[in-house]
XYZ file of C-alpha atoms in Angstrom:
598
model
C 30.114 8.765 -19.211
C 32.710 7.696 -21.960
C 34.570 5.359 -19.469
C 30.723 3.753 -19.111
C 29.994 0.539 -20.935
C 27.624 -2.112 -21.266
C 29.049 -5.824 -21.161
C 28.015 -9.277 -22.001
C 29.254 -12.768 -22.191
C 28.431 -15.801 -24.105
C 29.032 -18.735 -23.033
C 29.544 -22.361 -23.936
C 27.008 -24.968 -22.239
C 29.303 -28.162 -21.812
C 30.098 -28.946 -18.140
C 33.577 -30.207 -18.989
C 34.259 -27.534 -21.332
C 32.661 -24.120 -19.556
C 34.266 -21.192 -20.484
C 33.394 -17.240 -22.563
C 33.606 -18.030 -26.414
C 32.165 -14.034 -26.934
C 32.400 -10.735 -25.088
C 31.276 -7.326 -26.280
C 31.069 -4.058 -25.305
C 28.718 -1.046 -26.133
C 29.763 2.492 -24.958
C 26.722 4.199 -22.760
C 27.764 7.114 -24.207
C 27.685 5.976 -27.566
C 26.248 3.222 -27.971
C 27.273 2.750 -31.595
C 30.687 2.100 -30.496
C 31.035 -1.387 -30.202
C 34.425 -4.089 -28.972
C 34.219 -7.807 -29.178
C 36.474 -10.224 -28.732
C 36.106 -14.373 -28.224
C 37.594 -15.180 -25.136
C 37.531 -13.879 -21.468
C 41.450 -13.530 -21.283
C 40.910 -10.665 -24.125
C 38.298 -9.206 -22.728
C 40.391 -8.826 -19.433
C 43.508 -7.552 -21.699
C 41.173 -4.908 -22.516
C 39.923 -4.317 -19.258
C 44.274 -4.139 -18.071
C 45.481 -1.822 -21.503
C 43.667 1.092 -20.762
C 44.291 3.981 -18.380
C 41.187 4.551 -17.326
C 38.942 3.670 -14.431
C 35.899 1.399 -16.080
C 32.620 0.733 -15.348
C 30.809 -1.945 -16.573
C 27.177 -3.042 -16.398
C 26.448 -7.065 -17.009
C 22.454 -7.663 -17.295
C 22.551 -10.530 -14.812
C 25.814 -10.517 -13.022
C 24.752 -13.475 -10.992
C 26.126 -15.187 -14.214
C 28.235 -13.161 -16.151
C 30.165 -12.290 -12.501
C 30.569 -16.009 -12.136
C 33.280 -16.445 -15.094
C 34.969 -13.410 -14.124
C 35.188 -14.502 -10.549
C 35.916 -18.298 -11.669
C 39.052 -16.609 -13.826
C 40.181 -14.350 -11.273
C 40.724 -17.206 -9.034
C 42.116 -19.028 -11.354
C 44.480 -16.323 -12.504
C 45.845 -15.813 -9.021
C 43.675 -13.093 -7.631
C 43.166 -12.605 -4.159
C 39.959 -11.669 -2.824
C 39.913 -8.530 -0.324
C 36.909 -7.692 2.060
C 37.893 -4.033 2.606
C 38.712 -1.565 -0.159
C 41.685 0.351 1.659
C 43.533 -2.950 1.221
C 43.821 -2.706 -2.482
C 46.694 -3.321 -4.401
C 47.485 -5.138 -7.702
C 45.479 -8.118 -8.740
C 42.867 -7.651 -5.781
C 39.225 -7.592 -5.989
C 36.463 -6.699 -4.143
C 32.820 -7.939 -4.040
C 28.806 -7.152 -2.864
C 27.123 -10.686 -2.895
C 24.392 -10.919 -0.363
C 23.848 -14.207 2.018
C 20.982 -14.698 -0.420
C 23.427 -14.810 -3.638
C 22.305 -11.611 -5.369
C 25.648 -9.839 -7.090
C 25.617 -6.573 -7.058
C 29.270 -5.508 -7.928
C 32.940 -6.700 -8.457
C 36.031 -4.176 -8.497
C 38.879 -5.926 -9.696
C 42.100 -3.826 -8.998
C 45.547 -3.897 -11.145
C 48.755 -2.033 -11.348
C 49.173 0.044 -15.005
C 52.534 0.986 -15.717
C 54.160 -0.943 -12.578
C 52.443 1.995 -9.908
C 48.870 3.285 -10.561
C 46.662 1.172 -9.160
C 43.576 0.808 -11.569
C 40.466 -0.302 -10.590
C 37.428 -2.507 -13.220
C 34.105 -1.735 -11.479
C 31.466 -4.327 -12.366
C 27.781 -3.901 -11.966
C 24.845 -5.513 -12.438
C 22.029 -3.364 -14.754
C 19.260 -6.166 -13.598
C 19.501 -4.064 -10.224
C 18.632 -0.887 -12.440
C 15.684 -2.552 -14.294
C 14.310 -5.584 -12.109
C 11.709 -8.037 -13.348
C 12.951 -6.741 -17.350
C 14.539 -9.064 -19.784
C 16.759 -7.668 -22.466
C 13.618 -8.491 -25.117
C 11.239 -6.252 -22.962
C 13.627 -3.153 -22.427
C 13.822 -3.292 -25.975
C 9.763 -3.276 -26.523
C 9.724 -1.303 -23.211
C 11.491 1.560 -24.374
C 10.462 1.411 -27.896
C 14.276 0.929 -28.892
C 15.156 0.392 -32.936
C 16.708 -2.380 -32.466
C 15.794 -5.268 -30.645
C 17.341 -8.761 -29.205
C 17.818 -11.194 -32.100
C 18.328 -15.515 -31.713
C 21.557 -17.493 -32.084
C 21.538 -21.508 -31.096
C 23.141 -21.333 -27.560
C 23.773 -25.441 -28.077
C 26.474 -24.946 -30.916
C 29.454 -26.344 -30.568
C 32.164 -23.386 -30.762
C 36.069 -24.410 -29.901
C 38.294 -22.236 -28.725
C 39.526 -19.302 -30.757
C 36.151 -19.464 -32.665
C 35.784 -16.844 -35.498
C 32.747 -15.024 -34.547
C 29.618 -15.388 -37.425
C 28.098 -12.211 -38.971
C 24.882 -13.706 -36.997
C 26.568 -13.895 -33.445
C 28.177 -10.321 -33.918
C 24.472 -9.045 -34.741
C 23.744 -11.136 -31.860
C 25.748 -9.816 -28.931
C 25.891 -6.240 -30.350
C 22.183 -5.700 -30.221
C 22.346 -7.402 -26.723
C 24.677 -4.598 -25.126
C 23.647 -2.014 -27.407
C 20.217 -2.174 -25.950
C 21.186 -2.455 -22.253
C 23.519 0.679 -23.417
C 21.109 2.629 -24.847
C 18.430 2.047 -21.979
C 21.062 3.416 -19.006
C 22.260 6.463 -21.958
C 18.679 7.301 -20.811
C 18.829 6.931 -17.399
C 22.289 8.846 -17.120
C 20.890 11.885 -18.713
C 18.187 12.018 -16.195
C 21.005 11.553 -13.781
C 19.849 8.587 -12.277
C 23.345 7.224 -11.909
C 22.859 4.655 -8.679
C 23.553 0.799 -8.708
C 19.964 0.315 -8.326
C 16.954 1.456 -9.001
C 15.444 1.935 -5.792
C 18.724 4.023 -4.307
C 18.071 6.296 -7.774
C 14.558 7.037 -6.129
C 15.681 7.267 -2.614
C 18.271 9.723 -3.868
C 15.791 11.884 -6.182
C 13.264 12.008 -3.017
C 15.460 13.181 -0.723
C 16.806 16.007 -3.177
C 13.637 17.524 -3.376
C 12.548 16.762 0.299
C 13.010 19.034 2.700
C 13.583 17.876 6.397
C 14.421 14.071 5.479
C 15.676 13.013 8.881
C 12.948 15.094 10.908
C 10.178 13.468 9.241
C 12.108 9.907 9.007
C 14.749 9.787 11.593
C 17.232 6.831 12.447
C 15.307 4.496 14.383
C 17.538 2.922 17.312
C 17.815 -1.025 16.595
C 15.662 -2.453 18.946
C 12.763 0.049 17.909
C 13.284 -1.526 14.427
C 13.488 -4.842 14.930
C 10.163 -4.412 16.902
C 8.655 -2.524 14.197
C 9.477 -5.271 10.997
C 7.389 -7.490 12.748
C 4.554 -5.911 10.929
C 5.869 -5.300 7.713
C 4.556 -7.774 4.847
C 4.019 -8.368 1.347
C 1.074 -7.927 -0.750
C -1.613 -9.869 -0.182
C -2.279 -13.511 -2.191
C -4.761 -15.480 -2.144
C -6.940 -18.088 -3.934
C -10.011 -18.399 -2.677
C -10.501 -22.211 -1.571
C -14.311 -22.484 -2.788
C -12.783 -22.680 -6.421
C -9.248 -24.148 -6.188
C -8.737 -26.361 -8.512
C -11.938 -26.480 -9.990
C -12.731 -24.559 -13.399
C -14.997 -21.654 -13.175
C -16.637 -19.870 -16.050
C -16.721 -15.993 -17.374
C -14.902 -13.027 -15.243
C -12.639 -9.836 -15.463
C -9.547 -9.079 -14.084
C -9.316 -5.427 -12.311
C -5.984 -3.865 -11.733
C -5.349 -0.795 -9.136
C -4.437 2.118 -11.243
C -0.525 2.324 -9.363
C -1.597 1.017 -6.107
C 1.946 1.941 -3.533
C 2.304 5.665 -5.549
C -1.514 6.170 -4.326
C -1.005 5.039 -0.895
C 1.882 6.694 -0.405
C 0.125 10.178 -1.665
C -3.261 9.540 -0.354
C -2.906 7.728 2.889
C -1.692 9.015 6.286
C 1.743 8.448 7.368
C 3.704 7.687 10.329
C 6.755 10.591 11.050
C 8.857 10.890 13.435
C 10.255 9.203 16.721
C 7.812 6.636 17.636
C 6.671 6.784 21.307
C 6.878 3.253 23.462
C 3.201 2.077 24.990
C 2.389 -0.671 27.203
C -0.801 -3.039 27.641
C -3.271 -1.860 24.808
C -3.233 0.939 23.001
C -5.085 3.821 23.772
C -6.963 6.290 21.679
C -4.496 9.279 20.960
C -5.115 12.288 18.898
C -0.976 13.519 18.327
C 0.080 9.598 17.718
C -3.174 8.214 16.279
C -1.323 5.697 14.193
C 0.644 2.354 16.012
C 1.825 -1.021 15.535
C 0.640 -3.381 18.459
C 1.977 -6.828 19.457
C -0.507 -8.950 21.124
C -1.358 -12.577 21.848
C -4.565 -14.514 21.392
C -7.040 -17.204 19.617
C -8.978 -16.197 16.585
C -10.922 -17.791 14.087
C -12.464 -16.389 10.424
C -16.039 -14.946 10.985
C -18.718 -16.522 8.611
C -17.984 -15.522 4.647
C -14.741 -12.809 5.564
C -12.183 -13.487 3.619
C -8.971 -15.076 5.904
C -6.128 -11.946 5.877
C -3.734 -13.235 8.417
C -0.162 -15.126 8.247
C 2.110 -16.718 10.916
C 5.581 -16.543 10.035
C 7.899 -18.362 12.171
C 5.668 -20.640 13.476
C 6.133 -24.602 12.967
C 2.500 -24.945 13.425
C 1.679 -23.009 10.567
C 2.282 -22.600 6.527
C 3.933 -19.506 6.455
C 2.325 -18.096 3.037
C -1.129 -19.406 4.546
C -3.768 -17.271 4.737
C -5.355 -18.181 8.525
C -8.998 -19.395 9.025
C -8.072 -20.568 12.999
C -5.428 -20.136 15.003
C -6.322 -23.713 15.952
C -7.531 -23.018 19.507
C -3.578 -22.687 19.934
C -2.494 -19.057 21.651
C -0.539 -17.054 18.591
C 1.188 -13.752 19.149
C 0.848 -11.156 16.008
C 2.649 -7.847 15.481
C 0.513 -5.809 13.240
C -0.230 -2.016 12.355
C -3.382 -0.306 13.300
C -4.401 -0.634 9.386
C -3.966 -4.492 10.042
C -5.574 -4.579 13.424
C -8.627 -2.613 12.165
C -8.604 -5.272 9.242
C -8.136 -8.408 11.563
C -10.602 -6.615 14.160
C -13.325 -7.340 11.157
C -12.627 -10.313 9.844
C -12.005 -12.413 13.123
C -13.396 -13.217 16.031
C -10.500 -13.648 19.085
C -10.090 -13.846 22.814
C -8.146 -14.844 25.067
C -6.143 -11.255 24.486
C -3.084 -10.167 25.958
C -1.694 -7.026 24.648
C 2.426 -6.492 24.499
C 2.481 -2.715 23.989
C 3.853 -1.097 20.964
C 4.709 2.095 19.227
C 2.696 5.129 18.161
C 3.305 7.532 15.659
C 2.142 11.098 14.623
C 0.631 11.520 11.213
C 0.960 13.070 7.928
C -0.592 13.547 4.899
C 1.252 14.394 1.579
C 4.858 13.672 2.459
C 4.962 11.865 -0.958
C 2.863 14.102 -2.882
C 5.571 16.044 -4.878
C 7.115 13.067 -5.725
C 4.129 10.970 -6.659
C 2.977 14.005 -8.524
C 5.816 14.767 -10.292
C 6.605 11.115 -11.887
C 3.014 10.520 -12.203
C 2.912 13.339 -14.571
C 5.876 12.604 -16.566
C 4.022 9.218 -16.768
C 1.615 10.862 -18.591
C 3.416 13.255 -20.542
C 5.499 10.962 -21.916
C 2.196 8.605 -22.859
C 0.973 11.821 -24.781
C 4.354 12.494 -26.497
C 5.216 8.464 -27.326
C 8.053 8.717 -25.128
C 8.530 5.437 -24.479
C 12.004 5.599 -22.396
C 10.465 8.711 -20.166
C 7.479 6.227 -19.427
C 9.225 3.275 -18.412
C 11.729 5.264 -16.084
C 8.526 7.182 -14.180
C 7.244 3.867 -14.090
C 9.718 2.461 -12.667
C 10.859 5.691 -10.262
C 7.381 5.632 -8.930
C 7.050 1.823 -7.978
C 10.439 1.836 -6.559
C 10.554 4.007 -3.221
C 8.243 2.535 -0.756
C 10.416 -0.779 -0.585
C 13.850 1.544 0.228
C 12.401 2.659 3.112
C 12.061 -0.910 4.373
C 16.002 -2.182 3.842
C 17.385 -4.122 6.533
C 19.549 -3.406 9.172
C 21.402 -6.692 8.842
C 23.625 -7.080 5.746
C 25.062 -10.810 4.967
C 27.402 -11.144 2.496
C 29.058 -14.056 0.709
C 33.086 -14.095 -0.248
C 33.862 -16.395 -3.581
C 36.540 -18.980 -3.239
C 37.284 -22.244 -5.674
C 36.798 -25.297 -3.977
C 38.897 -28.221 -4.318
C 37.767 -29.137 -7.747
C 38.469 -25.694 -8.800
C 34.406 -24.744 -8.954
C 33.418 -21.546 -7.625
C 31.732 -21.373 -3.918
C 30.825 -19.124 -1.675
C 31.359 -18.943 1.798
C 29.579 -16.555 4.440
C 31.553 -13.322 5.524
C 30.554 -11.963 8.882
C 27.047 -10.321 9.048
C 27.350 -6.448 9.079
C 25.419 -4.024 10.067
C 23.716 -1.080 7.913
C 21.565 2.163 8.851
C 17.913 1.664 8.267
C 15.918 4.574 6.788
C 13.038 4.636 8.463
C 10.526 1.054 8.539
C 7.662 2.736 9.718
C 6.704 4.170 6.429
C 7.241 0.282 4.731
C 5.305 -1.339 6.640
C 2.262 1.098 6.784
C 2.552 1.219 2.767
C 2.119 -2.088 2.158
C -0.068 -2.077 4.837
C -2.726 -0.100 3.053
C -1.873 -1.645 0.021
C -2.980 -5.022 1.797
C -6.481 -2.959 3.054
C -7.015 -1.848 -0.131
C -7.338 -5.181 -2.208
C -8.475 -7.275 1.027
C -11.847 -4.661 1.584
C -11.943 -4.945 -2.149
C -12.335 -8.307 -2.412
C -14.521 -8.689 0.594
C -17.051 -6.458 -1.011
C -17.102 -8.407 -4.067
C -17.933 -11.638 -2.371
C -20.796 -9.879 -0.188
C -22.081 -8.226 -3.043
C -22.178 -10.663 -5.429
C -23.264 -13.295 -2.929
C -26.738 -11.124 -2.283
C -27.346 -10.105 -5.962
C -26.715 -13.875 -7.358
C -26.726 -15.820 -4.459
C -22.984 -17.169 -5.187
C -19.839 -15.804 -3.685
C -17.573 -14.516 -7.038
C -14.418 -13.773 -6.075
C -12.273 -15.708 -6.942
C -8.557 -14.866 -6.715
C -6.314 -11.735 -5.514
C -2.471 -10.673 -6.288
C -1.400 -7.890 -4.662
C -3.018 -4.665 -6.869
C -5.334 -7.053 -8.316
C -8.834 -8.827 -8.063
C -10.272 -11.773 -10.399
C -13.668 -12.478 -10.180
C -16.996 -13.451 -11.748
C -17.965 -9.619 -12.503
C -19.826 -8.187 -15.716
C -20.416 -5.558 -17.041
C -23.508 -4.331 -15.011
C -21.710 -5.390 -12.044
C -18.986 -2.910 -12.846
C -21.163 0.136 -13.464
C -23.525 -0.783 -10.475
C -19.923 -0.950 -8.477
C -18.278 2.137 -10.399
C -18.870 4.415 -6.807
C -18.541 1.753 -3.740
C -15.052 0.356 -5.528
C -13.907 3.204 -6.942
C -13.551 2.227 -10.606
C -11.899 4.181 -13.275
C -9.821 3.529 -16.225
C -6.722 6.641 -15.292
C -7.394 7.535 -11.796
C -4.713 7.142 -9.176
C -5.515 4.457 -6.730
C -9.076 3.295 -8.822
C -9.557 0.303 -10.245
C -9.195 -0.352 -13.772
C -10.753 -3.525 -15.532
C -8.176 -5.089 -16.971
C -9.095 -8.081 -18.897
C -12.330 -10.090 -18.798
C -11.749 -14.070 -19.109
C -13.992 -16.889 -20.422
C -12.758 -19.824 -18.038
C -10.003 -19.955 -15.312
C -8.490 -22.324 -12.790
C -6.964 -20.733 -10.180
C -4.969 -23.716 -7.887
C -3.177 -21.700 -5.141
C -0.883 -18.149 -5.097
C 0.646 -17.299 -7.813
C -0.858 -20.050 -9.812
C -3.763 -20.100 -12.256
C -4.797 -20.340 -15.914
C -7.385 -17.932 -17.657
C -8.588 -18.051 -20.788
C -8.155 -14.085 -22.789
C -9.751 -13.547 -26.107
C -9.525 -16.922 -27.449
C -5.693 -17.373 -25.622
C -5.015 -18.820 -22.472
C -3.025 -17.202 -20.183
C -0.795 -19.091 -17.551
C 0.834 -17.350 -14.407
C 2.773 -20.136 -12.295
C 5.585 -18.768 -9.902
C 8.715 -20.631 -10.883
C 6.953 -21.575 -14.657
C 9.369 -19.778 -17.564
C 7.725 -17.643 -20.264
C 8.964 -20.078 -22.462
C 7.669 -23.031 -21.181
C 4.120 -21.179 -21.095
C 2.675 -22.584 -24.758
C 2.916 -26.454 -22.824
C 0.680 -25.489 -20.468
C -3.047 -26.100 -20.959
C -6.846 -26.584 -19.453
C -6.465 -29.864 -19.441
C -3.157 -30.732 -17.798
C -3.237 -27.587 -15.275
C -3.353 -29.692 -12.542
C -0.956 -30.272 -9.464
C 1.561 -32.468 -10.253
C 2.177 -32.115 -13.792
C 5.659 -32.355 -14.799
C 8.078 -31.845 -17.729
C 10.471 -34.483 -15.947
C 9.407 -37.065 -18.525
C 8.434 -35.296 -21.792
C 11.745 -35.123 -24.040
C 12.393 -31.949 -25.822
C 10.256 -32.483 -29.098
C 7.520 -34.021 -26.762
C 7.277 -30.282 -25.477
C 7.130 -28.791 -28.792
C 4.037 -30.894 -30.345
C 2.059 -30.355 -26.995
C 2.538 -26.616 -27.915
C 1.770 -27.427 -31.783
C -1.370 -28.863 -30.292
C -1.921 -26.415 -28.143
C -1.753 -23.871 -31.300
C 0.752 -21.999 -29.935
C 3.001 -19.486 -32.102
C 5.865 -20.948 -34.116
C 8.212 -18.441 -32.313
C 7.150 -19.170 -29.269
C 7.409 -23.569 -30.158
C 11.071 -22.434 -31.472
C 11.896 -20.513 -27.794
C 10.626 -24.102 -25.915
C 13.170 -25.782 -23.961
C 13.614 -27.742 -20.543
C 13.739 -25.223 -17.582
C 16.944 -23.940 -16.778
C 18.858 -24.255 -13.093
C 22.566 -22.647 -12.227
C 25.521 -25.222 -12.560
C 28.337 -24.547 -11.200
C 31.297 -25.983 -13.040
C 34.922 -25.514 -13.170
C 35.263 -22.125 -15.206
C 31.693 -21.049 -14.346
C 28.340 -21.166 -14.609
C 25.976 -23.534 -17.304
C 22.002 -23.640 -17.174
C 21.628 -26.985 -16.568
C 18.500 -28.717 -17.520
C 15.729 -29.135 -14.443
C 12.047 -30.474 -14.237
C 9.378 -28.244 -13.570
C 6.639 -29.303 -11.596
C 3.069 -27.445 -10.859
C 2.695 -27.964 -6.815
């Protein structure tokens, strides 16, 4: 592990002057040893001086990588698609067609014949949807990330301040110290989910009887029915502010599917026309064509992708007497089979599967338990990784057969581009278990939600449901409501798979997915896809509303609507315009954007 570090760059933010003004390093092994240096070209002299064969983890490669790329380039670097051509000052990459970096390998000559090899990675890929900040908290770390003003002019050559050195050492020493405790459970892969793939199948007898390679065509059929999580604002109350509520979470809602649910195994079996009741492949996924519409008070549960006559994230009231073909599981089809009327039917066929239960159980078991263990004992890293071992399976089961990736280049400015490499192709694991996942997942908080609407709607004679995200539910529930619902829901404050009440609200506007404002013990809460944390404190009853923009509110305008707001003077000090990637020659800079509400 000694040859392991954690890296990071800062960087200046001047378009016409873009380039590293700090690197440092922090040993994984030991995280108390510590290199820095204030340009890129000695942090690459470091990288070329040693004999050894590095690896280095950047939190957030997509910008980091994009100096190191820009300077390879620069520096006369060629870039190779295939590792057996190595050779000095070659380098390799893994950028998908969607710009996600997940490595660089930059190869060099030491002593004029051993070819050496820098291998880059990204540690975002190890702990997704984490900041530096919240490993810190998150793992209950002694140190955590400190402040430094990004905007500071710094020439060239700049002497590093006692402040910046604090700065960027507790930045990598953090990341360092968080994979230190990932290594030593030996959860070693480039991402998270490929550690839990690799720690199921070691203790998983049978992998490829049970999940077998799935010929192309029976795949491509099959991811027709795999989806998301289902989100959804109910369109009685968009836009429109409601009063008291709670919030109920599912107590690990994937890990309880996965344990509690049956499963599909095994090589599917073709059928044509509808499917027919059959006890060794009782489960299926059916593709059909028809026209539907929502039957009175069910909740709408169905999406059209691919369809120009539809909103693709739209959940469906009518098919709009239009003829629409859907692939869905037998969890789905039960689901759409009760919330829709349709005719018109024509049934496609599909593939059935024989079930399991418990394929997951040892798994799910033994994380969920050192979950809890590690509550008990105030082992804070232990938590996080079960945490994060036990949300991260289901979704490598699901990885995609095709595999676009991007090559780097300088265009004639001298900026970094990409440009598309030829799609390849990749063995898929096995789909069936994805999609029937998220599937119940899906049936879970949809029959959930349902039977808060018809229950509420007889006791008070007003539908209260409100709102639903995936493994959660916001409604106009009390207390009473909860107990009198404690056996039909299944509610309970530890059990796997229950629900758990997670916050009760005073007032709320919920406007569409993914966006809505609560009020929680006297502070309002804001959840807007595409809103930064930072930008949160601006943010308020009054101007939650579609359309509102930061595009012409300067910089202090921001602050004294937060002032006003009474938000926290760290949080009016963290304010700023949102941030959007730049390229520039040299790199990368966060340029400043507008953020709207939509």
């Amino acid at each position: 592990m000694h040859n392991y570090w954690s890296a990071d760059f800062e960087t200046t933010t001047d378009p016409n002057d873009c380039r590293v003004w700090a690197y440092a390093l922090s040993n994984i092994e030991n995280p108390d040893e510590f290199i820095y240096g204030n340009s890129i070209s000695d942090f690459f002299n470091w990288c070329y001086e040693s004999k050894h064969n590095y690896t280095l983890y950047f939190f957030n490669l997509k910008f980091d990588g994009s100096f190191i790329l820009s300077w390879l380039l620069e520096a006369g670097f060629e870039f190779i698609e295939d590792k057996k051509d190595k050779r000095d000052m070659t380098f390799t990459t893994l950028i998908t067609d969607m710009g996600q970096f997940y490595s660089i390998e930059i190869y060099f000559e030491v002593d004029g014949h051993k070819v050496n090899k820098v291998k880059i990675l990204d540690a975002m890929k190890i702990f997704p949807n984490f900041s530096v900040e919240r490993i810190a908290k998150g793992f209950n770390l002694p140190i955590s990330k400190l402040k430094i003003d990004y905007t500071k002019y710094r020439p060239e050559n700049h002497e590093l301040t006692e402040t910046e050195i604090a700065y960027i050492r507790n930045d990598v020493e953090i990341v360092a110290r968080a994979l230190h405790e990932m290594f030593d459970r030996g959860l070693t892969k480039m991402t998270i989910a490929s550690d839990a793939m690799t720690n199921f199948k070691k203790h998983f007898d049978n992998f490829f009887h049970y999940f077998p390679e799935l010929p192309e065509k029976v795949d491509a059929d099959i991811r027709l029915s795999y989806r998301g999580g289902f989100t959804y604002a109910s369109d009685k109350y968009t836009e429109t502010e409601i009063g008291e509520g709670c919030v109920l979470d599912v107590n690990s809602l994937y890990p309880y599917c996965m344990k509690n649910k049956p499963m599909p195994y095994g090589e599917p079996r073709f059928f044509e026309g509808e499917y027919i009741t059959d006890d060794i492949f009782p489960l299926f996924i059916i593709t059909f064509t028809c026209k539907f519409e929502i039957k009175p008070d069910k909740i709408p549960c169905i999406q059209l992708k691919n369809n120009l006559s539809f909103i693709p994230n739209e959940y469906l009231k009518s098919s709009k007497d239009e003829h629409v073909t859907l692939t869905l599981t037998s969890v789905d089809f039960e689901l759409f089979k009760d919330h829709y009327k349709f005719w018109d039917v024509t049934y496609h066929g599909g593939w059935k599967f024989k079930m399991t239960i418990g394929l997951f159980d040892n798994y799910v078991d033994y994380w969920t338990e050192q979950k809890i263990k590690a509550g008990k004992e105030g082992n804070a890293a232990q938590r996080q990784i079960a945490k994060l071992m036990l949300n991260s399976l289901y979704g490598k089961f699901g990885v995609s057969i095709n595999c676009g990736k991007k090559a780097p280049m300088l265009n004639e400015d001298g900026i970094l581009s990409f440009v598309d490499l030829t799609p390849e192709k990749r063995k898929p694991i096995y789909i069936p278990v994805a999609a029937f996942i998220t599937a119940y997942g899906r049936e879970k908080t949809i029959r959930t939600s349902q039977a808060i609407r018809d229950y509420t709607t007889k006791k008070y004679g007003v539908d209260k449901y409100y709102y639903s995200d995936t493994d959660s539910i916001h409604s106009g529930l009390n207390n009473e409501d909860l107990e009198e619902l404690k056996e039909l829901l299944d509610i309970d404050d530890f059990k796997l798979g229950a629900w758990a009440k997670e916050a009760e609200f005073t007032r709320a506007i919920y406007i569409r997915q993914k966006c809505y404002i609560e009020e929680i013990e006297d502070t309002v809460s804001v959840t807007v896809a595409g809103l930064p944390k930072y930008l949160a404190p601006i943010i308020t009853f009054d101007n939650f509303k579609r359309g509102f923009s930061t595009g012409e509110m300067s910089f202090q305008d921001m602050r004294e609507l937060a002032m006003k707001n009474g938000a926290k003077p760290d949080d009016i000090e963290n304010i700023h315009h949102k941030f959007t990637y730049k390229y520039v020659k040299g790199g990368v800079i966060l340029a400043d954007t507008d953020f709207t509400i939509k």
